[in-house]
Short mmCIF file of C-alpha atoms and ligand atoms in Angstrom, two decimals:
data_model
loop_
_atom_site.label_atom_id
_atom_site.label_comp_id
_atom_site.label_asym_id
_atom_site.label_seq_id
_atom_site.Cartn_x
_atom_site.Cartn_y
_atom_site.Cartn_z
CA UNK A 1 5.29 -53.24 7.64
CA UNK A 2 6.07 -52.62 11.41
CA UNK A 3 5.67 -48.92 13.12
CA UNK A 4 8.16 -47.45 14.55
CA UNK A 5 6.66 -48.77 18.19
CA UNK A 6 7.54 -52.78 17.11
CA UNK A 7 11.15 -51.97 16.15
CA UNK A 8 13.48 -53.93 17.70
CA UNK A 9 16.10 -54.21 15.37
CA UNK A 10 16.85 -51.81 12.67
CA UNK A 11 19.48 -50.88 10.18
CA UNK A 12 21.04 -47.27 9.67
CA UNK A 13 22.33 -46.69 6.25
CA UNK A 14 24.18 -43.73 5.31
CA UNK A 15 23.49 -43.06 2.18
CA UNK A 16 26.98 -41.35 1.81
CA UNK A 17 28.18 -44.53 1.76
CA UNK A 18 28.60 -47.00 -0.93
CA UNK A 19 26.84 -50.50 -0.89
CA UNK A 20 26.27 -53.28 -3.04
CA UNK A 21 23.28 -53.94 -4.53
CA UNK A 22 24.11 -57.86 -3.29
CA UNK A 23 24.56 -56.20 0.29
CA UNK A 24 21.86 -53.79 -0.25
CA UNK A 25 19.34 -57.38 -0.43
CA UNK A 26 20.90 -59.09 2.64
CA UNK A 27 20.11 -56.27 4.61
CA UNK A 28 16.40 -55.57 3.38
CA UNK A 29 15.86 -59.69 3.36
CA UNK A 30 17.62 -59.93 6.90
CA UNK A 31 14.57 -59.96 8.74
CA UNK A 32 15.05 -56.71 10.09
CA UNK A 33 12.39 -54.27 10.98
CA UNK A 34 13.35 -51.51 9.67
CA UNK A 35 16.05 -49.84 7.30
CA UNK A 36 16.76 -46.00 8.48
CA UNK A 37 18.58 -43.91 6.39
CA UNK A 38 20.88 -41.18 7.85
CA UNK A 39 24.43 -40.23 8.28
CA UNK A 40 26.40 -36.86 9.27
CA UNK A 41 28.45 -35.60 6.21
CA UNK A 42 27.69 -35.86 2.81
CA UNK A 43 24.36 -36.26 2.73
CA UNK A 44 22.51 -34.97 -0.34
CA UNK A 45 19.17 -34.91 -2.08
CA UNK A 46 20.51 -36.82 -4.99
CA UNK A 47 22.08 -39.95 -2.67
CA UNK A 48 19.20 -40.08 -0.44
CA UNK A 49 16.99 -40.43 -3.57
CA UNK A 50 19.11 -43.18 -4.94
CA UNK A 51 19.25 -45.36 -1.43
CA UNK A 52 15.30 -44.93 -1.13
CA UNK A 53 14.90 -46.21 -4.55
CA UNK A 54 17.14 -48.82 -4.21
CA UNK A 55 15.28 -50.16 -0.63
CA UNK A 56 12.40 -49.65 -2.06
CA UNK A 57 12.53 -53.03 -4.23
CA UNK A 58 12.07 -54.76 -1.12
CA UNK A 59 9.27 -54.86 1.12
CA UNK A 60 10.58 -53.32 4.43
CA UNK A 61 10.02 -50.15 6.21
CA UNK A 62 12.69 -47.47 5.38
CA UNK A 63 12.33 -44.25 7.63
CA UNK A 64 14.42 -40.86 6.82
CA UNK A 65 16.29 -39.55 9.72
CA UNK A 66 16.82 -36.27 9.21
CA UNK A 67 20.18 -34.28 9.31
CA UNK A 68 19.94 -32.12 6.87
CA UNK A 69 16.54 -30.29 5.54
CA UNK A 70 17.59 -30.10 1.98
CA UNK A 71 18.35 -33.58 1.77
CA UNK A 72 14.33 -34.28 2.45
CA UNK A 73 11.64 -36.03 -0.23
CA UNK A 74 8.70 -37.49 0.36
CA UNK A 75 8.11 -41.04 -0.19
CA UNK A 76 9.66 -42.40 3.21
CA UNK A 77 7.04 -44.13 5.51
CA UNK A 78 8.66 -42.04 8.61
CA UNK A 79 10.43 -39.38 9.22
CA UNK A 80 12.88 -39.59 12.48
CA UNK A 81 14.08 -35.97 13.43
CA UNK A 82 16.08 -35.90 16.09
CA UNK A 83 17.00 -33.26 19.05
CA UNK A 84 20.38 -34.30 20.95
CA UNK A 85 19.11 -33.40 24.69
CA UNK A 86 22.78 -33.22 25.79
CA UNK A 87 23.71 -30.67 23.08
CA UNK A 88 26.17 -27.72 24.56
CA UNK A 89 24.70 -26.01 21.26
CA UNK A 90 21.22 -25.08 21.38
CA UNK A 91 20.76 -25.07 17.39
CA UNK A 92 21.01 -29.15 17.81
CA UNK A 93 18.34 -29.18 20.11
CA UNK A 94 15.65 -26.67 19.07
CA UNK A 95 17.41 -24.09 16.80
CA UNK A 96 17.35 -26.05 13.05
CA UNK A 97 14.31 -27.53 14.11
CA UNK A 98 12.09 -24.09 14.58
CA UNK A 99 14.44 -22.85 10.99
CA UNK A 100 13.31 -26.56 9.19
CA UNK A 101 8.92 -25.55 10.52
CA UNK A 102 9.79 -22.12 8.83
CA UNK A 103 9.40 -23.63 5.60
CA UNK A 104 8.24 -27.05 6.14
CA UNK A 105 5.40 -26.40 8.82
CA UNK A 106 2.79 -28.45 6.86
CA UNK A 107 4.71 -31.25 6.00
CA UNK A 108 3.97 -31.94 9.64
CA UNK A 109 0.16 -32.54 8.57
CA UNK A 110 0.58 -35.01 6.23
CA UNK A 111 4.06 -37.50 7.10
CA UNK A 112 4.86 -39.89 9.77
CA UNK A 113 6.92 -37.40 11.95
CA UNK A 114 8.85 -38.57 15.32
CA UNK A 115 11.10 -36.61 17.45
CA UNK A 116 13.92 -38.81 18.75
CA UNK A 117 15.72 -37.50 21.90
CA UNK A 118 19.05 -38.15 21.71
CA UNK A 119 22.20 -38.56 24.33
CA UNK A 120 25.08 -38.42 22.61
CA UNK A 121 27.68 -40.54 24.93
CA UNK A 122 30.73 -41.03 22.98
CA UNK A 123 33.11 -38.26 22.90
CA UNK A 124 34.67 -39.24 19.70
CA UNK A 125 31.33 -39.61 17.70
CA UNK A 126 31.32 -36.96 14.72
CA UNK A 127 28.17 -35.72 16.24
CA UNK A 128 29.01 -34.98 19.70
CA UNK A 129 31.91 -32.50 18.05
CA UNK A 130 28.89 -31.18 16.10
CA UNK A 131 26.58 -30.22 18.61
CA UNK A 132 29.48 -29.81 21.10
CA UNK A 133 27.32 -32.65 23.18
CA UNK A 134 28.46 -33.07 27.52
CA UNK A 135 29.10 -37.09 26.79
CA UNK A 136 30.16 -37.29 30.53
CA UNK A 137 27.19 -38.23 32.37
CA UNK A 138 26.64 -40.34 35.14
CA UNK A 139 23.98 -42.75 35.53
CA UNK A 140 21.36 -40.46 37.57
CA UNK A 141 22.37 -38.18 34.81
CA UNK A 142 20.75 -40.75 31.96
CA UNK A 143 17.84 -41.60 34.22
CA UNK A 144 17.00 -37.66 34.37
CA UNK A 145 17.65 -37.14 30.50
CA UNK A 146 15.01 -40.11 29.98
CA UNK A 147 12.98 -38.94 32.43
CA UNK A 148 12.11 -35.32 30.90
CA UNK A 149 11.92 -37.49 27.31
CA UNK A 150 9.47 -39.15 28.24
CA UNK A 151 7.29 -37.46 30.76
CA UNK A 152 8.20 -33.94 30.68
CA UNK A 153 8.51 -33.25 26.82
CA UNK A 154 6.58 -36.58 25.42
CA UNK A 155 8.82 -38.05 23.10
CA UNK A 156 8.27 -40.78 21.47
CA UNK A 157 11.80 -42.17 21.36
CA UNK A 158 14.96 -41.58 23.78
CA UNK A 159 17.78 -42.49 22.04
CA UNK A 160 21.36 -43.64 23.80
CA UNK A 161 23.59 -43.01 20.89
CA UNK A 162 27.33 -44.27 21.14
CA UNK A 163 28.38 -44.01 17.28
CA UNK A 164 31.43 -45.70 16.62
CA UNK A 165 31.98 -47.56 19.71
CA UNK A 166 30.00 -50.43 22.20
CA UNK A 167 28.71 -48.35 24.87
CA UNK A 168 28.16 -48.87 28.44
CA UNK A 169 25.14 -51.60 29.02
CA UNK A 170 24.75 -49.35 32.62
CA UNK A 171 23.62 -46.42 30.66
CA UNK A 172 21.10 -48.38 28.65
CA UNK A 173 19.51 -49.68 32.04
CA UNK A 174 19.07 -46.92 33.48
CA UNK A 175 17.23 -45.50 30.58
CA UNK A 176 15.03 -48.44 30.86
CA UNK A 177 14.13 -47.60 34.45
CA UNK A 178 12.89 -44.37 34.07
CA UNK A 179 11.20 -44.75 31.14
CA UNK A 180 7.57 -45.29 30.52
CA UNK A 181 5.95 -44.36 27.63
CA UNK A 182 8.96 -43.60 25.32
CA UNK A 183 10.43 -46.59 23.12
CA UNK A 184 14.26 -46.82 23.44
CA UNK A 185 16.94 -46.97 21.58
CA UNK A 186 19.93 -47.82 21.57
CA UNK A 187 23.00 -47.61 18.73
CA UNK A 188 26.61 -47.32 18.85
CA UNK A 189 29.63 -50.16 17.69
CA UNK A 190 27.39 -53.23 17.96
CA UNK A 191 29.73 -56.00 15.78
CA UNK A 192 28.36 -59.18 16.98
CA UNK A 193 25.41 -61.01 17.94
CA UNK A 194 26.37 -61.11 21.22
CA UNK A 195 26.49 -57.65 21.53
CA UNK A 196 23.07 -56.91 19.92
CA UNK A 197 21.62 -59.32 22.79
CA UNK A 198 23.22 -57.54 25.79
CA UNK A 199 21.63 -54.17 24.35
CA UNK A 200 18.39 -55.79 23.29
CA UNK A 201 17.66 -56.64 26.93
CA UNK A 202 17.07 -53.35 27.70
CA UNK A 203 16.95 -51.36 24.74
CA UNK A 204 13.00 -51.73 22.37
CA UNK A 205 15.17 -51.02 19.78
CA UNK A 206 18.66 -51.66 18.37
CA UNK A 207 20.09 -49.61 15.59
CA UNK A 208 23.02 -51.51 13.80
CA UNK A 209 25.37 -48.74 11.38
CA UNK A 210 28.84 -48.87 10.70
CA UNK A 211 29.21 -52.94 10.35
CA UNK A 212 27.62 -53.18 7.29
CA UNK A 213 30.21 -51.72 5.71
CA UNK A 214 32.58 -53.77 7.12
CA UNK A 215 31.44 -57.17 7.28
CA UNK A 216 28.24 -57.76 5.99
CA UNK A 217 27.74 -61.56 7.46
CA UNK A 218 28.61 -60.35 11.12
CA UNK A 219 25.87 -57.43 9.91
CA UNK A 220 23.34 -59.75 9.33
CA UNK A 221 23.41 -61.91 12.58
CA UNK A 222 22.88 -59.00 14.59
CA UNK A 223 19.07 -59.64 13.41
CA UNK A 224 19.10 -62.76 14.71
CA UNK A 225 20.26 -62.12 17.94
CA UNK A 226 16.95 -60.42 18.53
CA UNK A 227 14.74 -61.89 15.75
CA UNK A 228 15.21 -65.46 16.08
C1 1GP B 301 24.59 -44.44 14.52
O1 1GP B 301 23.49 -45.40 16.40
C2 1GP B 301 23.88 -45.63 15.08
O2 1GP B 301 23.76 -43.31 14.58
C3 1GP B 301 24.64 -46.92 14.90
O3 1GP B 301 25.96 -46.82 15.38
O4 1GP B 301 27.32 -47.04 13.29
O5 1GP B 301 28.33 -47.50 15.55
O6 1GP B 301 26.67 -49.08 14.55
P1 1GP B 301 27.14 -47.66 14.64
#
């Protein structure tokens, strides 16, 4: 199974969300790198459980992003947690994290743990109204945001998150420029293969969501856009 670093095209699941278990195989046979589970609402213990289970019959990576700190088990093979940079809130960007060490400190020892720095870019996204995120940034504004990612706080991953809708390709560039350790992704309203292959030419990593669950063949050739 591929780390985290050889990503380049990955699935997000919410496990909220209802899927086939005929779905459920063409996404974990798709080729794809990785299947990351994860969503805003709704997530529990008990539905997270069930979607590990179920990807679990297949041999690709699944990774846990985490949203919610009662909603995490062990048995992933990472554990994404991310910290939304451009957060107006400061709970989104430190706050739950230092609360979630409290009492899960040593967990820290023994998973696959990876901060993801996110920039939330779409005002419309559920989780800019969350975390109250500034989504109106301008492109020396990206290249600073990826800039103290990845050389002034280390992370491994800077994330340009447009959930919902295609994002700006300019955004995604200027990301790349400035960064030089972190891997980058990019996610947000990719529906066709054509799409995944303008974002996979700067992006190490796309993250494909909400068309799965609404048209699973258009789902599936995002892989091979950058998995030929
Ligand atoms: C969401 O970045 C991912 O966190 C994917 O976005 O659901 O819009 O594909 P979509």
């Amino acid at each position: 199974m591929l780390s985290y670093s050889e990503w380049k095209h990955v699935f997000k699941l919410d496990p909220a969300k209802a899927i086939s278990d005929e779905d459920l195989e063409h996404i974990c046979e798709s080729g794809t790198d990785a299947v990351v589970v994860g969503g805003s609402d709704g997530v529990t213990l008990d539905n997270t459980l069930n979607l590990l289970a179920r990807v679990r019959r297949f041999p690709v990576a699944c990774a846990l992003e985490i949203s919610n700190i009662e909603a995490v088990t062990p048995g992933f093979d990472c554990y994404l947690v991310p910290t939304v940079l451009n957060a107006g809130d400061a709970r989104w960007i430190t706050g739950l994290h230092q609360e979630a060490l409290k009492e899960m400190g040593p967990a820290l020892e023994q998973e696959k743990v990876l901060a993801e720095g996110y920039c939330i870019l779409n005002p419309d996204a559920k989780a800019a109204a969350l975390t109250e995120a500034k989504t109106e940034q301008t492109d020396e504004d990206i290249e600073a945001y990826a800039a103290m990612a990845d050389r002034l706080f280390h992370l491994p991953i800077f994330y340009i998150e447009y959930s919902g809708t295609y994002g700006d390709v300019r955004m995604v560039q200027e990301a790349r420029k400035a960064l030089q350790e972190a891997r980058l992704f990019y996610g947000g309203g990719i529906r066709s293969k054509e799409q995944a292959a303008e974002m996979a030419a700067y992006a190490d990593t796309i993250v494909v969501g909400d068309i799965v669950y609404e048209d699973i063949k258009k789902a599936i050739q995002t892989v091979k856009a950058v998995r030929p």
